[in-house]
mmCIF file of C-alpha atoms in Angstrom:
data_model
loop_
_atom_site.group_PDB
_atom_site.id
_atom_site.type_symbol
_atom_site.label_atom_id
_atom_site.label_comp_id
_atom_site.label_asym_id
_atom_site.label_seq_id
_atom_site.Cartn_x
_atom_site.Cartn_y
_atom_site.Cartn_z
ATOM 1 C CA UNK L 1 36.570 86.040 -111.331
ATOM 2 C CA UNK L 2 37.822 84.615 -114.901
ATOM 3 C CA UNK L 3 35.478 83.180 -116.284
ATOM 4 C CA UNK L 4 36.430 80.098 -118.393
ATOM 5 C CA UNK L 5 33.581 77.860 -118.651
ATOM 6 C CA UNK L 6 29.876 78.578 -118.409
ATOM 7 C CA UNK L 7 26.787 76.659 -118.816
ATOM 8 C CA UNK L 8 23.502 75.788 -117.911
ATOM 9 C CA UNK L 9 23.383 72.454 -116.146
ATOM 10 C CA UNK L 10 20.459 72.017 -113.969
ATOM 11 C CA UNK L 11 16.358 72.937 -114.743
ATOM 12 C CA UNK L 12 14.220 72.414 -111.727
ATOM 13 C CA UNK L 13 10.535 72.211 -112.450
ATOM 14 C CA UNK L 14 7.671 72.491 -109.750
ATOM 15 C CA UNK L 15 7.976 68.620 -109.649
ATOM 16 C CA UNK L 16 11.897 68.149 -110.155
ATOM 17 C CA UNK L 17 14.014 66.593 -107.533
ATOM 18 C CA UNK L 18 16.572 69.253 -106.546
ATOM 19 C CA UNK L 19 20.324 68.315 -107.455
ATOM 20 C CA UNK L 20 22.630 66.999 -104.711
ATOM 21 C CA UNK L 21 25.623 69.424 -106.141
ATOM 22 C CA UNK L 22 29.358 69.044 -104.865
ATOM 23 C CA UNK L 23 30.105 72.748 -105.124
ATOM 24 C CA UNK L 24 28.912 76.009 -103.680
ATOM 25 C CA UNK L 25 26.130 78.238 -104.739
ATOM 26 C CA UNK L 26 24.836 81.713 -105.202
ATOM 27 C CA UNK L 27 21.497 82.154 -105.412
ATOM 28 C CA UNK L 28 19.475 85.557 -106.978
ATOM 29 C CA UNK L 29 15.937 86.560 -106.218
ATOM 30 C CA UNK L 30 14.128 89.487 -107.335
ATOM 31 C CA UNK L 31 10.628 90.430 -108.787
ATOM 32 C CA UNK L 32 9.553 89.085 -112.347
ATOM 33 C CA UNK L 33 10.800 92.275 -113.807
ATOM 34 C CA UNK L 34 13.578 93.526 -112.193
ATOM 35 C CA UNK L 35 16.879 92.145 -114.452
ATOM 36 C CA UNK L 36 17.536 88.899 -112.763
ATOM 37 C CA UNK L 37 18.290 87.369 -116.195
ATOM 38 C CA UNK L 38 20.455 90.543 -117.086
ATOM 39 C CA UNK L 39 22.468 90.301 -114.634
ATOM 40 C CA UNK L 40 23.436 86.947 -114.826
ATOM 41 C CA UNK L 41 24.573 87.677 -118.380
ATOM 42 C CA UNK L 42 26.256 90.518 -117.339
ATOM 43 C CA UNK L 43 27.980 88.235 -114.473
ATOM 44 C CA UNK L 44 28.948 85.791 -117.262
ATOM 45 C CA UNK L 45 30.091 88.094 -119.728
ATOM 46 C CA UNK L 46 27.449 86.456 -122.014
ATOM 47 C CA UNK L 47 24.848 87.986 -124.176
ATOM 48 C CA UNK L 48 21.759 85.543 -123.776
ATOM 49 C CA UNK L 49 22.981 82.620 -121.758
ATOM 50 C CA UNK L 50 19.744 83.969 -118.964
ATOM 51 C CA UNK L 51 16.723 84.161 -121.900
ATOM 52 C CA UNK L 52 15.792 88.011 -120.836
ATOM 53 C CA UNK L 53 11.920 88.410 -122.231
ATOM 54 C CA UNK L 54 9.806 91.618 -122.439
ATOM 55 C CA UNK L 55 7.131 89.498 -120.481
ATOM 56 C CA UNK L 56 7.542 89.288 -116.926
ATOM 57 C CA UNK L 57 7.481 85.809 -115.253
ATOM 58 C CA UNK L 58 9.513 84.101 -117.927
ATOM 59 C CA UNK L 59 11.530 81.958 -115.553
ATOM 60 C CA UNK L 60 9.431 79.645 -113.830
ATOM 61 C CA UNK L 61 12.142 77.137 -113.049
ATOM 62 C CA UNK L 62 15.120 77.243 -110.887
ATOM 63 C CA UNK L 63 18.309 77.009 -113.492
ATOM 64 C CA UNK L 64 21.639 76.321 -112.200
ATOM 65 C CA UNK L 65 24.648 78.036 -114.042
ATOM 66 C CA UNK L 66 27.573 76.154 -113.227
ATOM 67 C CA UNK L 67 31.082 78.333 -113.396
ATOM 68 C CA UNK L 68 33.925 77.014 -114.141
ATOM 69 C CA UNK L 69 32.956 73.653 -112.756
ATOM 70 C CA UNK L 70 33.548 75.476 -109.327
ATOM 71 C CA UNK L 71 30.036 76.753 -108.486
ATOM 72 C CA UNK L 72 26.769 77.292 -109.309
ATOM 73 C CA UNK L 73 24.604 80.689 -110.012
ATOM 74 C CA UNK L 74 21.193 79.689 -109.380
ATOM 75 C CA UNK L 75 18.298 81.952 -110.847
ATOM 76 C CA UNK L 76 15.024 81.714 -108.825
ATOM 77 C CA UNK L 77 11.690 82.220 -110.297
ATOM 78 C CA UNK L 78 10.611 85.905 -110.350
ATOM 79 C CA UNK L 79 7.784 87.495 -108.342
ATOM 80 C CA UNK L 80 4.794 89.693 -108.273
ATOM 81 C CA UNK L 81 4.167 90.864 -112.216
ATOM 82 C CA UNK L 82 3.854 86.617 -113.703
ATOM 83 C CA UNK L 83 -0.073 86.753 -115.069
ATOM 84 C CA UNK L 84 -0.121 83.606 -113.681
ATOM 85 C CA UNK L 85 -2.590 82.296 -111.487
ATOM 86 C CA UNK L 86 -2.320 82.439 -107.442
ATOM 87 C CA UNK L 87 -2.020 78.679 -107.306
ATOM 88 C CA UNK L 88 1.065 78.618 -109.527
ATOM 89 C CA UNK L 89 2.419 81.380 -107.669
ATOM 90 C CA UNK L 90 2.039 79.374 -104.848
ATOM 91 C CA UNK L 91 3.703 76.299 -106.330
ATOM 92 C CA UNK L 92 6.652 78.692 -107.024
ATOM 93 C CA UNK L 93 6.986 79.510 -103.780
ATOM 94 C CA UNK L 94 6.829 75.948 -102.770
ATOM 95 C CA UNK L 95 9.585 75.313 -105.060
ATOM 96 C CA UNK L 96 12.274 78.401 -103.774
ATOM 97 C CA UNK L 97 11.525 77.176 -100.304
ATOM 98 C CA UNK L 98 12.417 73.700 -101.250
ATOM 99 C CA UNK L 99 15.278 75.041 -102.499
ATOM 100 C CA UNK L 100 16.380 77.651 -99.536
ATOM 101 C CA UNK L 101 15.741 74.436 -97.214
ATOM 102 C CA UNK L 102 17.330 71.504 -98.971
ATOM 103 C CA UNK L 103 20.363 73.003 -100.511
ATOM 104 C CA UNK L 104 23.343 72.384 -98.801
ATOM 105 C CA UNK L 105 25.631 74.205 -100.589
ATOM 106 C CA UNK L 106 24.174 77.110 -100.858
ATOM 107 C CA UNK L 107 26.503 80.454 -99.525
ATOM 108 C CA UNK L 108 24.234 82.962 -100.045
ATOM 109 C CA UNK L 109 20.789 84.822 -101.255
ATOM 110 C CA UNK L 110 21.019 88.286 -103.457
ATOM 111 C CA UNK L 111 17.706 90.195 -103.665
ATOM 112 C CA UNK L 112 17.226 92.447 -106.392
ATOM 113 C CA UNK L 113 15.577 95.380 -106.345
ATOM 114 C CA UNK L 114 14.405 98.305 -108.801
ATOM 115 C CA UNK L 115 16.586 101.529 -107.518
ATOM 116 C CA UNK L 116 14.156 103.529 -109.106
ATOM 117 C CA UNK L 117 11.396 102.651 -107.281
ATOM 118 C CA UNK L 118 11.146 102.018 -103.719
ATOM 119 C CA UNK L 119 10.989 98.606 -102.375
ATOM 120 C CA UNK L 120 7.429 96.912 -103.052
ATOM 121 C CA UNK L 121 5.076 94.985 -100.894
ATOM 122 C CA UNK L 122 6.212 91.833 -102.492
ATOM 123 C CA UNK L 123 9.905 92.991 -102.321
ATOM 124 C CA UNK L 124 9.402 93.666 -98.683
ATOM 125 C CA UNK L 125 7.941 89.848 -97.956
ATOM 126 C CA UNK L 126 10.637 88.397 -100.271
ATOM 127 C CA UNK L 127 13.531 89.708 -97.829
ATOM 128 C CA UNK L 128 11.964 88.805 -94.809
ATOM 129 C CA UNK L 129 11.035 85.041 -96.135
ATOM 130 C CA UNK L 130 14.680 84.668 -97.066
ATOM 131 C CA UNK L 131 15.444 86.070 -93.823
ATOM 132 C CA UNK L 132 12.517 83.689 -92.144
ATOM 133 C CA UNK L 133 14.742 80.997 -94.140
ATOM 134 C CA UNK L 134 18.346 81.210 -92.178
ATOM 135 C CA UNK L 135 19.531 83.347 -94.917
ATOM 136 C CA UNK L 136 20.869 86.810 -94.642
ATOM 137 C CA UNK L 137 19.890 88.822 -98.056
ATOM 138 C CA UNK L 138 22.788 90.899 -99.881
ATOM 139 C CA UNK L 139 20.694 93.605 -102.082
ATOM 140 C CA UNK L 140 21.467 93.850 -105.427
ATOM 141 C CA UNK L 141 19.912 97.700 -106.712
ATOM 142 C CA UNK L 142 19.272 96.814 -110.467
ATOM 143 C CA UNK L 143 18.814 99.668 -113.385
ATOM 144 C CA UNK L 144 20.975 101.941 -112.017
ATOM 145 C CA UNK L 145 22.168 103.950 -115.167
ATOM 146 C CA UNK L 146 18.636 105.149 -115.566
ATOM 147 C CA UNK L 147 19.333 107.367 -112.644
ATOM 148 C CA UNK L 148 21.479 110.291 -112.475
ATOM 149 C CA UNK L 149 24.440 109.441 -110.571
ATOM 150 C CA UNK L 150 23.288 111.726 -108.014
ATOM 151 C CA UNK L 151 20.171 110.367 -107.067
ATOM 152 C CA UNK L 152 21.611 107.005 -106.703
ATOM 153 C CA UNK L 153 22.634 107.450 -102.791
ATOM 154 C CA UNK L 154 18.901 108.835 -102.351
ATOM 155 C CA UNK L 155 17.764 105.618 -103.550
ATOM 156 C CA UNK L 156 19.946 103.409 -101.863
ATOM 157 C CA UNK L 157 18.888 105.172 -98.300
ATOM 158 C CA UNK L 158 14.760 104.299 -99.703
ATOM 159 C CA UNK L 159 15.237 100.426 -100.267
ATOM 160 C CA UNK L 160 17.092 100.329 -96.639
ATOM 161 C CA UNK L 161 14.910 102.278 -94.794
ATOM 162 C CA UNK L 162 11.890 100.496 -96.921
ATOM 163 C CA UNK L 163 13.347 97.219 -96.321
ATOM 164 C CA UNK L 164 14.099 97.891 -92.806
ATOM 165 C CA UNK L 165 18.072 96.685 -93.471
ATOM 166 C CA UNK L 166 20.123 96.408 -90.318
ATOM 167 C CA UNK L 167 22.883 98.880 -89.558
ATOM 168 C CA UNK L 168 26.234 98.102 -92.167
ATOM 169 C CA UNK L 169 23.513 95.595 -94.697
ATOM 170 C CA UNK L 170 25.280 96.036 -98.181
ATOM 171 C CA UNK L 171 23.295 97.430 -101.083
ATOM 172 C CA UNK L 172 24.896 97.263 -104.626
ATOM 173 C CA UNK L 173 23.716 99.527 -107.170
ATOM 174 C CA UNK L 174 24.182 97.727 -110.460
ATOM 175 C CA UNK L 175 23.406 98.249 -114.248
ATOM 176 C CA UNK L 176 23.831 95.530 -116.887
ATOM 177 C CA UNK L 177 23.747 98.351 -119.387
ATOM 178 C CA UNK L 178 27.466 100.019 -117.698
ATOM 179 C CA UNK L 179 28.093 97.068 -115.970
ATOM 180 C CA UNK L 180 28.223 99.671 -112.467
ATOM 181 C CA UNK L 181 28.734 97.014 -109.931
ATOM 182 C CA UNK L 182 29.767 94.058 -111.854
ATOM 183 C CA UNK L 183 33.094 93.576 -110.134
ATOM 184 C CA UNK L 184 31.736 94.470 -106.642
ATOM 185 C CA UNK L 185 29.097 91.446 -106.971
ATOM 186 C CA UNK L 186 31.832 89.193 -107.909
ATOM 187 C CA UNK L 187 34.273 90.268 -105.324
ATOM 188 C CA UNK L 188 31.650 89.722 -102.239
ATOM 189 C CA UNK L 189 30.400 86.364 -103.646
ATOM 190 C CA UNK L 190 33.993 85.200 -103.932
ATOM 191 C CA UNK L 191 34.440 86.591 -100.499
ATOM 192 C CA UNK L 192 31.645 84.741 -98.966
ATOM 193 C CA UNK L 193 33.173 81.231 -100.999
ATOM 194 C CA UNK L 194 36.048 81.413 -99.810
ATOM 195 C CA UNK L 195 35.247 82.205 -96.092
ATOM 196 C CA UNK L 196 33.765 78.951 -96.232
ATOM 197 C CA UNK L 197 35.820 76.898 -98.094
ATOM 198 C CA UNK L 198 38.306 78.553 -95.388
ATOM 199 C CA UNK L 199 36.278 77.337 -92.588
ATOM 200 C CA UNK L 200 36.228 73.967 -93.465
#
């Protein structure tokens, strides 16, 4: 992907009217912590187009990126750390499903995960709520250069056997730091865009 034009063009609040968009979208979900923001940047080649914040929780909206006036990547709110309370946790989750359900151009979900660790309670209910919502999850292991290289495939078996992946599910072991998986993201989501630009 060359990236010529980036920008954030949509903020959806807990009471915004989700956008009617004309091209496709990716969408990324992961826990309030795990480098959603990061990532984006690192997608982007951009420094702090995602605001990245030493206080989980930080995004509590659903921001569209649009690329090159050809699609969108859409950060969800984060999970599980926000010191928020349960009812705007809830409202959160009111407003992803909103999204998974009304979005009509959206080509696929990526879940991100902390390689280090294996995958959480709340990691666990994220994939199968994605999966409850006619979407199949591509996992995206973040923080990989803070493992050895040889502990990565260790790792990798945890969050599938912890997630309970089916047989040939791809897990992408990623760091924003080395950019380790960069060009592997890019490759499936352009993949999956133009399967179904094929199809149509």
């Amino acid at each position: 992907m060359v990236i010529k034009h980036v920008a954030l063009d949509i903020v959806c609040g807990i009471t915004s009217t989700l956008p009617k968009n004309q091209v496709p979208e990716i969408a990324f979900a992961g826990k309030s912590n795990v480098g959603k923001s990061s990532l984006i940047n690192a997608l982007l080649n951009r420094k702090s187009l995602a605001r990245t914040s030493a206080s989980p929780g930080k995004t509590q909206t659903i921001n569209f990126y649009n690329v090159n006036h050809e699609m969108y990547l859409v950060d969800l709110p984060g999970y599980g750390y926000a010191k928020v309370s349960q009812s705007v946790k809830e409202q959160w989750g009111k407003l992803i499903e909103r999204y998974l359900h009304q979005s009509k151009q959206l080509k696929a979900v990526f879940l991100l995960v902390d390689i280090r660790h294996d995958p959480s309670e709340n990691d666990k209910t994220m994939y199968n709520w994605i999966l409850h919502n006619g979407y199949q999850p591509i996992i995206i292991a973040t923080k990989a250069d803070k493992l050895k290289r040889s502990q990565i495939p260790k790792q990798v078996k945890a969050i599938k056997e912890g997630l309970k992946l089916a047989p040939g599910s791809v897990v992408i072991p990623f760091s924003a730091q080395t950019k380790q998986g960069r060009e592997e993201i890019w490759n499936l989501a352009e993949q999956l865009l133009f399967q179904e630009t094929e199809a149509e």
